[in-house]
XYZ file of C-alpha atoms in Angstrom:
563
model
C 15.053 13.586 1.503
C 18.518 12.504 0.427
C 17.413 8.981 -0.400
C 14.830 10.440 -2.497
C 16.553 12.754 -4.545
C 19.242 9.861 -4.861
C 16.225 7.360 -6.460
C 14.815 10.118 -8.378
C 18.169 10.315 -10.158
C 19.174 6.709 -10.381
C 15.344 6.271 -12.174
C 15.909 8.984 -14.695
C 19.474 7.507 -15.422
C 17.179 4.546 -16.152
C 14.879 5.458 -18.526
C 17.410 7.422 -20.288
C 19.353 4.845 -20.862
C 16.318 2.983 -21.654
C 15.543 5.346 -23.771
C 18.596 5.361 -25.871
C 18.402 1.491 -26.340
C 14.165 1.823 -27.431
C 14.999 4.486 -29.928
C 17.692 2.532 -31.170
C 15.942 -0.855 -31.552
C 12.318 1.115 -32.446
C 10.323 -1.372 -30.469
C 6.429 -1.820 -32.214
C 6.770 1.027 -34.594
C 9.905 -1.020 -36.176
C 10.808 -0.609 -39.658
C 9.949 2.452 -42.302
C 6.627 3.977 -42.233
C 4.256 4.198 -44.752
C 2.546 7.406 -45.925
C -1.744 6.294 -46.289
C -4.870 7.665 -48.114
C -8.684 6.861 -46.927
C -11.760 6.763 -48.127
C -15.228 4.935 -47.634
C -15.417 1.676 -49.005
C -18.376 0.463 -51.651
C -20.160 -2.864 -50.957
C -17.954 -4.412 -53.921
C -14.679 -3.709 -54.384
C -11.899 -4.041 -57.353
C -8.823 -4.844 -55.177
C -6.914 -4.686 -58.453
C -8.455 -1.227 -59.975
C -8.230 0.687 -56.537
C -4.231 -0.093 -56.286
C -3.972 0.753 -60.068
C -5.623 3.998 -60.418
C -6.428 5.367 -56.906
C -9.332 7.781 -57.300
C -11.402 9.793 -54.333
C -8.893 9.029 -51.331
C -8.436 11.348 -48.722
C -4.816 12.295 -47.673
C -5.198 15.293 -45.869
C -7.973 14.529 -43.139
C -7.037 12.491 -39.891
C -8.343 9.179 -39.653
C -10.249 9.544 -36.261
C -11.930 11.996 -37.892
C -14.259 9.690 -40.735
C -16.119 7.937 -38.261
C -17.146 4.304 -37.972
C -17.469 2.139 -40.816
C -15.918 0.144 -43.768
C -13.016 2.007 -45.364
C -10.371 1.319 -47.428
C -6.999 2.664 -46.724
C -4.313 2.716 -50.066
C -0.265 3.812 -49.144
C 1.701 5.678 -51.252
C 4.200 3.545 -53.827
C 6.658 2.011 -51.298
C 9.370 -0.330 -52.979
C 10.654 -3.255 -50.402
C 13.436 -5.650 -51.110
C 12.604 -8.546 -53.296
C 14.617 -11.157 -51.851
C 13.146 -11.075 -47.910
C 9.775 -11.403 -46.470
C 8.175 -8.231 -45.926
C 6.580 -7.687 -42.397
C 3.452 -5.220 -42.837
C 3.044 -3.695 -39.287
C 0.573 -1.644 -37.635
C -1.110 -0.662 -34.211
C -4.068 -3.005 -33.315
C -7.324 -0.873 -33.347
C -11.064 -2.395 -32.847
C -12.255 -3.901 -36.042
C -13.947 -6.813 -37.800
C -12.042 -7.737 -40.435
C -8.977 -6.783 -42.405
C -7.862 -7.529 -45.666
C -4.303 -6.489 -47.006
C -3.329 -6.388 -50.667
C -0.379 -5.932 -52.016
C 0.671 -4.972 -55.356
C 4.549 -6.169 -56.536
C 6.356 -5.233 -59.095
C 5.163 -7.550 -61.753
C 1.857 -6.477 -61.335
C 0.644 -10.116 -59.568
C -1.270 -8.964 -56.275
C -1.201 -11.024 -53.032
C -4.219 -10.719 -50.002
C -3.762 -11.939 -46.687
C -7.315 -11.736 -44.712
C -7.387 -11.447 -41.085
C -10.325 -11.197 -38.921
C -10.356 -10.827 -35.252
C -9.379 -14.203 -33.889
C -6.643 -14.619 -36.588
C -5.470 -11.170 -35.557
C -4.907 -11.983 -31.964
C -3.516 -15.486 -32.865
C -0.642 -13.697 -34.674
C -0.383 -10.289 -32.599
C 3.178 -8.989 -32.075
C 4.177 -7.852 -28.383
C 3.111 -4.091 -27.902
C -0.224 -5.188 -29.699
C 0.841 -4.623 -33.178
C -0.973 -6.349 -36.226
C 1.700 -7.818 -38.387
C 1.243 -9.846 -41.981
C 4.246 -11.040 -43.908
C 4.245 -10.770 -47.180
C 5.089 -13.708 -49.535
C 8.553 -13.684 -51.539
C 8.168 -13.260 -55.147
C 11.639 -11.950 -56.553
C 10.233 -9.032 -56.862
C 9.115 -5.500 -54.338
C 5.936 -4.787 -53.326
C 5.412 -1.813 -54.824
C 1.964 -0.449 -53.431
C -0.719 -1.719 -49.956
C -3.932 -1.453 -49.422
C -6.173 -2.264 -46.720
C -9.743 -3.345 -46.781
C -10.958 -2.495 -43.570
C -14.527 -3.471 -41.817
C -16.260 -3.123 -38.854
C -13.624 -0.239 -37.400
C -14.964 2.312 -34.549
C -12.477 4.441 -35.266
C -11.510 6.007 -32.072
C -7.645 6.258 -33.106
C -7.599 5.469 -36.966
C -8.140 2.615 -39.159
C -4.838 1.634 -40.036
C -2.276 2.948 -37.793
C 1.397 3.833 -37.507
C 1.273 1.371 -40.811
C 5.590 0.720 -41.708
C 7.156 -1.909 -43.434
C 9.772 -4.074 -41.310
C 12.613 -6.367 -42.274
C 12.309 -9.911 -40.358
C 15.178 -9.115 -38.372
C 13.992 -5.166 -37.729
C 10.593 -7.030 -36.201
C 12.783 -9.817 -33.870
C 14.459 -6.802 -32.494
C 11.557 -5.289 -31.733
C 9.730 -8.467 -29.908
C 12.804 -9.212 -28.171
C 12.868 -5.472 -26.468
C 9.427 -5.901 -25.812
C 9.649 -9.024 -24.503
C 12.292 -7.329 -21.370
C 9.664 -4.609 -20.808
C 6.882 -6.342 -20.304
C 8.382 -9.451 -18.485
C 10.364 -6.821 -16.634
C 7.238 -5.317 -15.305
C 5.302 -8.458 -14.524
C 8.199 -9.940 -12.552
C 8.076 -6.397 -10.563
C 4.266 -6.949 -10.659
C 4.718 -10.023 -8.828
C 7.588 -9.260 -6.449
C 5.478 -6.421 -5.264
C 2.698 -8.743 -5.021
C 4.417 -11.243 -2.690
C 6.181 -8.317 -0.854
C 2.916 -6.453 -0.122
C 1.088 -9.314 0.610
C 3.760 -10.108 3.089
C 3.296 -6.867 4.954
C -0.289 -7.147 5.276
C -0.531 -10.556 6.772
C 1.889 -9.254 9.277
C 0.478 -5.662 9.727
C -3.093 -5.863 8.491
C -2.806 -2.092 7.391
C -5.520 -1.648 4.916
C -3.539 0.340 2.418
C -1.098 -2.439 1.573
C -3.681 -4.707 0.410
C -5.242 -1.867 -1.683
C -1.638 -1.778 -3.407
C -2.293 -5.128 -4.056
C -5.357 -5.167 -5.811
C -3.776 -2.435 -8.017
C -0.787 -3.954 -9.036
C -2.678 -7.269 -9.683
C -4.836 -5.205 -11.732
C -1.547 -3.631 -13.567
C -0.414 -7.463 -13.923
C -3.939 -8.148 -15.994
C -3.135 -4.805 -17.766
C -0.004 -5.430 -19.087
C -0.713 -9.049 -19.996
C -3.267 -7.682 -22.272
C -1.765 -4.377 -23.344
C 1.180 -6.616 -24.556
C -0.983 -8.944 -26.919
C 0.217 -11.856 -24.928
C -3.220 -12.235 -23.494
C -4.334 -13.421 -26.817
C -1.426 -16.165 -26.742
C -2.796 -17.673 -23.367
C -6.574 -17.348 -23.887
C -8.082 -17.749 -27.203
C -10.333 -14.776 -27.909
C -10.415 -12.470 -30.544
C -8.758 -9.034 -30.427
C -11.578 -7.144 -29.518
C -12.183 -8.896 -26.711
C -8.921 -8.698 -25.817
C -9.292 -4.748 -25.589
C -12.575 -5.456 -23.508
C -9.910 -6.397 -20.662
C -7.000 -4.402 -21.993
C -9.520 -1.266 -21.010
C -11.177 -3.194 -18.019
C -7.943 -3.929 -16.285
C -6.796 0.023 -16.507
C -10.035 1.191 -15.531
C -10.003 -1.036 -12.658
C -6.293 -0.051 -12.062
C -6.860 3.314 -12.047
C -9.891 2.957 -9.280
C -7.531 1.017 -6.788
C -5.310 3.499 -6.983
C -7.499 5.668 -5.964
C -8.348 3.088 -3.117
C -4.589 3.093 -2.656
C -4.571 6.650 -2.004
C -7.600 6.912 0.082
C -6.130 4.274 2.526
C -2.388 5.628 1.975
C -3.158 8.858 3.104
C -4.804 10.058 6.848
C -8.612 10.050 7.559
C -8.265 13.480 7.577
C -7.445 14.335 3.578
C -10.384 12.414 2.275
C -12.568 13.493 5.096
C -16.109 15.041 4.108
C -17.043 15.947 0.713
C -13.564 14.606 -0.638
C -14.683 11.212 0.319
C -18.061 11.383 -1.882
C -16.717 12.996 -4.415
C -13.695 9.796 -4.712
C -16.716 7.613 -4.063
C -18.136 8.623 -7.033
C -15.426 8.688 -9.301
C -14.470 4.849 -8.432
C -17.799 4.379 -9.457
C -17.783 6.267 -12.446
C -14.490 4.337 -13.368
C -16.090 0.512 -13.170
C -19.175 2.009 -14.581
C -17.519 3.588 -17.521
C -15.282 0.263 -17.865
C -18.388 -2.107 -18.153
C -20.361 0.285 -20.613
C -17.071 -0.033 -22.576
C -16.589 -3.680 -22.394
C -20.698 -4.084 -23.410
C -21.302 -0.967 -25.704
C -18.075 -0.629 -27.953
C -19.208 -2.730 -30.507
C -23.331 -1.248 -30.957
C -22.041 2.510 -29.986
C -18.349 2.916 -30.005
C -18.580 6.499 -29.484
C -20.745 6.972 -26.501
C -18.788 3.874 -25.150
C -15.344 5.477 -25.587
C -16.138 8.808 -24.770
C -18.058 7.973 -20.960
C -14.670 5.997 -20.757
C -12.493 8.811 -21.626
C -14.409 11.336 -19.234
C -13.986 9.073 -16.283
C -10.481 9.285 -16.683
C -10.671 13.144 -17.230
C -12.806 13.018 -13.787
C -9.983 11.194 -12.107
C -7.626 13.859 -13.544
C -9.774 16.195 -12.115
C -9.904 15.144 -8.562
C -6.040 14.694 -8.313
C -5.799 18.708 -7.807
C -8.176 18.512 -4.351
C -6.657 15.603 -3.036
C -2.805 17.343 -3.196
C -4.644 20.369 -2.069
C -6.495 18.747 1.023
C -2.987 16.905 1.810
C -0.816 20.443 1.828
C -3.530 22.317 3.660
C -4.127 19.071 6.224
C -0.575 19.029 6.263
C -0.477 15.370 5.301
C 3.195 13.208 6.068
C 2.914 11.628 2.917
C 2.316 14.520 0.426
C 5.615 14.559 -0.345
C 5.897 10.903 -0.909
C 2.822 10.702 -3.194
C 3.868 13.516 -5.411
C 7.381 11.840 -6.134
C 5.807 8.479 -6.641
C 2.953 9.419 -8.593
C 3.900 11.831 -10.681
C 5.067 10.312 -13.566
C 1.416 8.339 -13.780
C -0.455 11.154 -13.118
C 1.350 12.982 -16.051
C 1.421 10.355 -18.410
C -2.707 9.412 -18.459
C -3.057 12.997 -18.907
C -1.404 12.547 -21.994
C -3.400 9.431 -22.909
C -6.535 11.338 -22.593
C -5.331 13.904 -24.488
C -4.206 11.240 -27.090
C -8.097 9.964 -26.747
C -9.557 13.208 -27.451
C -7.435 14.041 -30.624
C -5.469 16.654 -29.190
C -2.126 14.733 -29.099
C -0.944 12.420 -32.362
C -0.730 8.698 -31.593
C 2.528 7.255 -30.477
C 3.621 4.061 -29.596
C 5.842 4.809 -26.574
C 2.668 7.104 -25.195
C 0.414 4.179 -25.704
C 2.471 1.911 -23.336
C 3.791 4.648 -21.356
C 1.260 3.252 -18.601
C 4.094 0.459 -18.200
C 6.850 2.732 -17.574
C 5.358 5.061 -15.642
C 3.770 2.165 -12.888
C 7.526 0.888 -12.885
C 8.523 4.013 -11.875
C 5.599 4.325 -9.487
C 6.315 1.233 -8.102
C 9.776 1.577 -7.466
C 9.194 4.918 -5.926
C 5.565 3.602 -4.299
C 7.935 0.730 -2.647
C 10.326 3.461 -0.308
C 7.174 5.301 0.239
C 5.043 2.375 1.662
C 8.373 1.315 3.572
C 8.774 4.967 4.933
C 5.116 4.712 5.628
C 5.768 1.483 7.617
C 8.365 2.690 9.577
C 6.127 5.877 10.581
C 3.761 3.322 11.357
C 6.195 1.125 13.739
C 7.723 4.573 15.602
C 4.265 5.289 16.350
C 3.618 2.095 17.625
C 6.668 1.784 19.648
C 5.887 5.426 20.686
C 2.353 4.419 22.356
C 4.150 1.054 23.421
C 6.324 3.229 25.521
C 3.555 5.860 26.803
C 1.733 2.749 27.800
C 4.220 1.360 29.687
C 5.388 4.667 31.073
C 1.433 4.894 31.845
C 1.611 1.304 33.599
C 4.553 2.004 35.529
C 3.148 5.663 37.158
C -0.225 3.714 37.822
C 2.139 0.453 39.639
C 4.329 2.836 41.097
C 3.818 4.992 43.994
C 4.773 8.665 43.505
C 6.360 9.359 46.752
C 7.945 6.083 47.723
C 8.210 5.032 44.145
C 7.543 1.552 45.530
C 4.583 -0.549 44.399
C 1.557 -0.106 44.272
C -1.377 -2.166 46.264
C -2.948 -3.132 42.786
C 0.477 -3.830 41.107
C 1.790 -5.304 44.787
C -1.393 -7.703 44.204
C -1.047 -8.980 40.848
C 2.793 -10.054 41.338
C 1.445 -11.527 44.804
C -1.036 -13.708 44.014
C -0.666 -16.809 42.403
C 2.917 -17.561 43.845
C 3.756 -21.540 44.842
C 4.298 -22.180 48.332
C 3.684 -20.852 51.547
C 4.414 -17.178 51.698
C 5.048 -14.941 54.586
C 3.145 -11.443 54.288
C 4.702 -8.792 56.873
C 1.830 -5.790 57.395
C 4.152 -2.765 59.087
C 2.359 0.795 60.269
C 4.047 3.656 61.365
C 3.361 3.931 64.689
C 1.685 7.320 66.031
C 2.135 8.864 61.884
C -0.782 11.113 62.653
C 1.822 12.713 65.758
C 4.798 13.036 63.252
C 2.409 15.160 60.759
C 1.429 17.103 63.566
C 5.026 17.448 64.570
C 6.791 18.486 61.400
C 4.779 19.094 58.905
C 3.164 17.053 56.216
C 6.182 17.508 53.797
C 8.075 16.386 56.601
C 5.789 13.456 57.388
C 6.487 12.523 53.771
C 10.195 12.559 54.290
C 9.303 10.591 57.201
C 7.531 7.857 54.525
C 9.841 7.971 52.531
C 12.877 7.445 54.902
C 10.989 4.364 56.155
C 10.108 3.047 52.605
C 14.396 3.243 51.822
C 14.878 0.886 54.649
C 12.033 -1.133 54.129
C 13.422 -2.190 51.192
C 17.201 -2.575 52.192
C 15.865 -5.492 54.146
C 14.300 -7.519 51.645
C 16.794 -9.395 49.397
C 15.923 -10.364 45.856
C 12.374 -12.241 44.875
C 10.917 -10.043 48.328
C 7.766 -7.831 47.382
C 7.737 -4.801 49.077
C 4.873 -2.028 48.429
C 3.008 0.658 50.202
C -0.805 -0.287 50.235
C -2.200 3.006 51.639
C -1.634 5.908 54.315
C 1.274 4.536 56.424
C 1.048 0.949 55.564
C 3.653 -1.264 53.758
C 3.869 -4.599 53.057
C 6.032 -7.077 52.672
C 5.826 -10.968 50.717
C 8.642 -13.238 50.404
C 8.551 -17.119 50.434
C 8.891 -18.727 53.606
C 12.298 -20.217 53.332
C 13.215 -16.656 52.439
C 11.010 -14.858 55.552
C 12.686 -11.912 56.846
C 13.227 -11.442 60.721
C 10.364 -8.840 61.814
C 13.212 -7.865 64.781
C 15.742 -6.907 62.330
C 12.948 -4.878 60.108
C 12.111 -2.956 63.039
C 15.589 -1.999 63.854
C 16.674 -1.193 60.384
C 13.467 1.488 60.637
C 14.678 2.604 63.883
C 18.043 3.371 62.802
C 17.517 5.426 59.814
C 17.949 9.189 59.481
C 14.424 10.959 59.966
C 14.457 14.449 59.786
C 15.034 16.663 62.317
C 16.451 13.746 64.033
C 13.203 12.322 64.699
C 12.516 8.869 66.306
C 10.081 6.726 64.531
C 9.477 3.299 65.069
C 6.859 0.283 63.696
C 4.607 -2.173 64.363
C 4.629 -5.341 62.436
C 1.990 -7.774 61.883
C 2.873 -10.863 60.182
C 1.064 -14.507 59.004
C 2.265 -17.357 56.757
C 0.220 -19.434 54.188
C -0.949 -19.972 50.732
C -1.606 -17.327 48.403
C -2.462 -18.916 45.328
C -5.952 -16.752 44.539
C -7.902 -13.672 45.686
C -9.410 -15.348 48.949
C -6.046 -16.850 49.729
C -5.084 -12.559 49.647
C -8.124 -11.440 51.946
C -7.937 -14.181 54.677
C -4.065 -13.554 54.971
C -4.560 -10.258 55.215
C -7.487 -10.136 57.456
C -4.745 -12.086 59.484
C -1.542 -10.003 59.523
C -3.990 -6.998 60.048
C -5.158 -8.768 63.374
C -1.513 -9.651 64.398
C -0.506 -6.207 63.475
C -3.440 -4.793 65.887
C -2.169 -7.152 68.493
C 1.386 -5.743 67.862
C -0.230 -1.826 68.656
C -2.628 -3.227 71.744
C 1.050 -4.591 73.255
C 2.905 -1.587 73.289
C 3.900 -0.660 69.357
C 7.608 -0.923 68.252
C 6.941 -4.660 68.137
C 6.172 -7.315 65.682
C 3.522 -10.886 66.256
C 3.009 -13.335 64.363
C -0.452 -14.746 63.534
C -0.741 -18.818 63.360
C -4.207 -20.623 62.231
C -4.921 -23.421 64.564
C -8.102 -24.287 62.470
C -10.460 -22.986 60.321
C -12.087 -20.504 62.830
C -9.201 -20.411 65.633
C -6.320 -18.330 65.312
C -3.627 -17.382 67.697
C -1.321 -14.637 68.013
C 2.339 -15.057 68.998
C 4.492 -12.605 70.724
């Protein structure tokens, strides 16, 4: 696990450092913030009486807490510079309309209106609702918000600050490196993964795929840039913000079914992911349909099929420790800084945690660590993957060559003899030679020495044939031998090679040899030469033994033996 611990500490050197440079350039919550009162807001309002005596506003209660509605939303007295166009920033939240008014110095009071469509026309990267005040040579000395239609999930104005021009460039430009960062990485793991599975088919990479693709959509839309390439208002625009991460987070959990063995998810583990996944899309599409009639139902059976995804993390590590999984190890490192981060989100969801900016987008950092760590594992995995293929390559080949090779004589087989015989070019020469009187030698010695006997004859056997000669024992006492005809051995010089090796006990053996030429170029090509050198090789025993003949055809239904 060197290389591990070795990324795991070349990834935190990362995000410290880019740590350092975000709290530095305070990316989306850029410039000073602004201190905010609420209260309901009456069908008709007196922008100019509200911002001059503020009476029955709220500072004390959270915002999530009020509920759905109209409200309007008053800071306390700020004082910008005179001289530069203010930039009024906050988080983008689900809402109808939104009308700022601000109060300068001189007592003139300018309103910028912005409803959903002009909102996502003129969203900042990191999703952040920004207006710029006009320039009037004098501060803006108080804000207030007219807000309709918000849900109110997370507020109604949120993380609201006050940015120089130059404080909100910085910002968009840091932004701008994260998120393009992360879709480049998006789409190099993409291509890379895509890669793999054309080549390997394994059913987990393209699960990746589908989750990083998903990620792509996610960050696109998380970003506010989604609203720059499609024109549709900024609710919509969370529609797929909160599709895309729903749908994220369910092919990851296709990911890690597929990642991991049959085993983990195995039984009940397997319905119970099942259901989850379909919890997820479920949740996702009531969200996408429901937020605007019943924003809380909708965001709550969103937020509980995240907590059920939480929930199921804890049995699948367990199943993969007690199943002792390979790759428990690998998806703890790689997913732990996602699995730790949603928790936070939901916590952020239900109230329990304060908003923040950098744990609104930490879905973005923590996938780039996943995927940098998610990249070595899915390589390791691969590599598992190949050894054990090249493990079974070599048991099948050990496995082919004990079933082509004969244990004793560790010569061919008949059935490997046969398919390296047939379907050679040209006429061939097939020698048949039998022990003669083997069934004496057992009787003699022993079988173990009748198998020293086989082998013995199988050693010299094949010291006669040269190179491109098949030689194989094909049952009992038999052995064969194929070579082309302009290669045939001499039978006489077989038998005396067999006659002069050491037997045991200093035993004399000796052969027959029965021998035919001709074509061998299918399976009845095999039998008829055979039936042939079988008949010479009978002729060779009837004359004596310790002899070889030579079968000729003369036609189709004629043949002659030679001495």
């Amino acid at each position: 696990m060197t290389l591990w611990r070795f990324m795991l500490i070349l990834i935190g050197a990362w995000l410290l450092a880019f740590g350092a440079r975000a709290a530095d350039a305070r990316p989306g919550s850029a410039g000073d913030a602004i201190a905010t009162c609420v209260k309901r807001a009456d069908p008709r309002i007196d922008p100019r009486a509200e911002l001059a005596r503020p009476v029955g506003y709220d500072c004390a209660t959270r915002q999530m807490r009020f509920g759905a509605g109209d409200f309007l939303v008053i800071s306390q007295p700020i004082r910008t510079g005179a001289n530069w166009p203010a930039q009024v920033r906050s988080a983008s939240l689900w809402q109808t309309r939104s009308t700022l008014h601000a109060l300068y110095a001189d007592g003139r009071i300018a309103s910028l209106s912005m409803d959903q469509h002009a909102a996502s026309r003129g969203v900042q990267l990191g999703a952040i609702f920004q207006q710029t005040l006009p320039v009037r040579g004098v501060p803006v000395v108080r804000l207030l918000w007219h807000v309709e239609g918000a849900n109110n999930l997370r507020g109604i104005v949120l993380d609201p600050r006050v940015a120089r021009p130059s404080e909100a460039a910085a910002s968009n430009l840091l932004l701008a490196g994260v998120y393009s960062a992360f879709a480049g990485l998006c789409i190099a793991l993409l291509l890379y993964n895509l890669a793999l599975w054309g080549a390997l088919r394994h059913r987990f990479l393209l699960h990746y795929c589908v989750m990083v693709a998903m990620l792509l959509v996610y960050a696109v839309s998380s970003s506010g840039a989604l609203a720059w390439i499609v024109p549709i208002g900024n609710n919509d625009r969370m529609r797929v913000n909160n599709l895309a991460l729903a749908l994220s987070a369910t092919a990851a959990l296709s990911f890690a079914r597929s990642f991991f063995e049959a085993r983990v998810f195995a039984g009940w583990l397997g319905r119970i992911s099942t259901g989850v996944s379909a919890a997820l899309v479920v949740a996702a599409v009531a969200f996408a349909t429901l937020q605007g009639v019943w924003p809380y139902l909708a965001s709550r059976l969103y937020a509980f099929s995240f907590v059920a995804l939480m929930l199921l993390v804890a049995p699948i590590l367990w199943r993969a420790w007690a199943r002792e999984s390979r790759y428990f190890q690998l998806f703890c490192i790689g997913w732990g800084a996602p699995v730790t981060f949603a928790a936070l989100r939901i916590a952020s969801s239900f109230g329990i945690l304060e908003w923040s900016f950098w744990l609104d987008n930490s879905t973005i950092l923590a996938m780039t660590a996943e995927a940098l760590l998610s990249s070595l594992a899915i390589a390791y995995r691969i590599r598992l993957l190949a050894h054990e293929r090249d493990q079974a390559r070599a048991q099948e080949i050990a496995a082919r060559l004990l079933a082509d090779t004969d244990p004793l004589t560790c010569m061919l087989t008949r059935r490997a003899f046969l398919r390296q015989a047939i379907g050679r070019e040209g006429d061939q020469v097939l020698m048949l030679a039998d022990i003669d009187n083997f069934k004496r030698v057992n009787e003699t010695i022993g079988h173990d020495g009748g198998d020293e006997v086989l082998r013995a004859v199988a050693r010299a056997l094949e010291a006669a044939a040269p190179p491109g000669v098949l030689v194989a024992r094909i049952g009992g006492e038999e052995f064969a031998i194929l070579s082309p005809a302009g290669l045939a051995l001499d039978a006489d010089d077989v038998l005396d090679r067999i006659r002069a090796a050491r037997m045991p006990y200093d035993l004399t053996v000796t052969a027959s040899i029965g021998a035919c030429t001709g074509r061998l170029l299918g399976e009845a090509d095999w039998k008829a030469m055979y039936r042939d050198a079988d008949r010479a090789l009978f002729a060779a025993k009837t004359a004596g033994r310790d002899r070889a003949r030579r079968a000729t055809r003369s036609d189709a239904r004629t043949l002659a033996v030679a001495a």
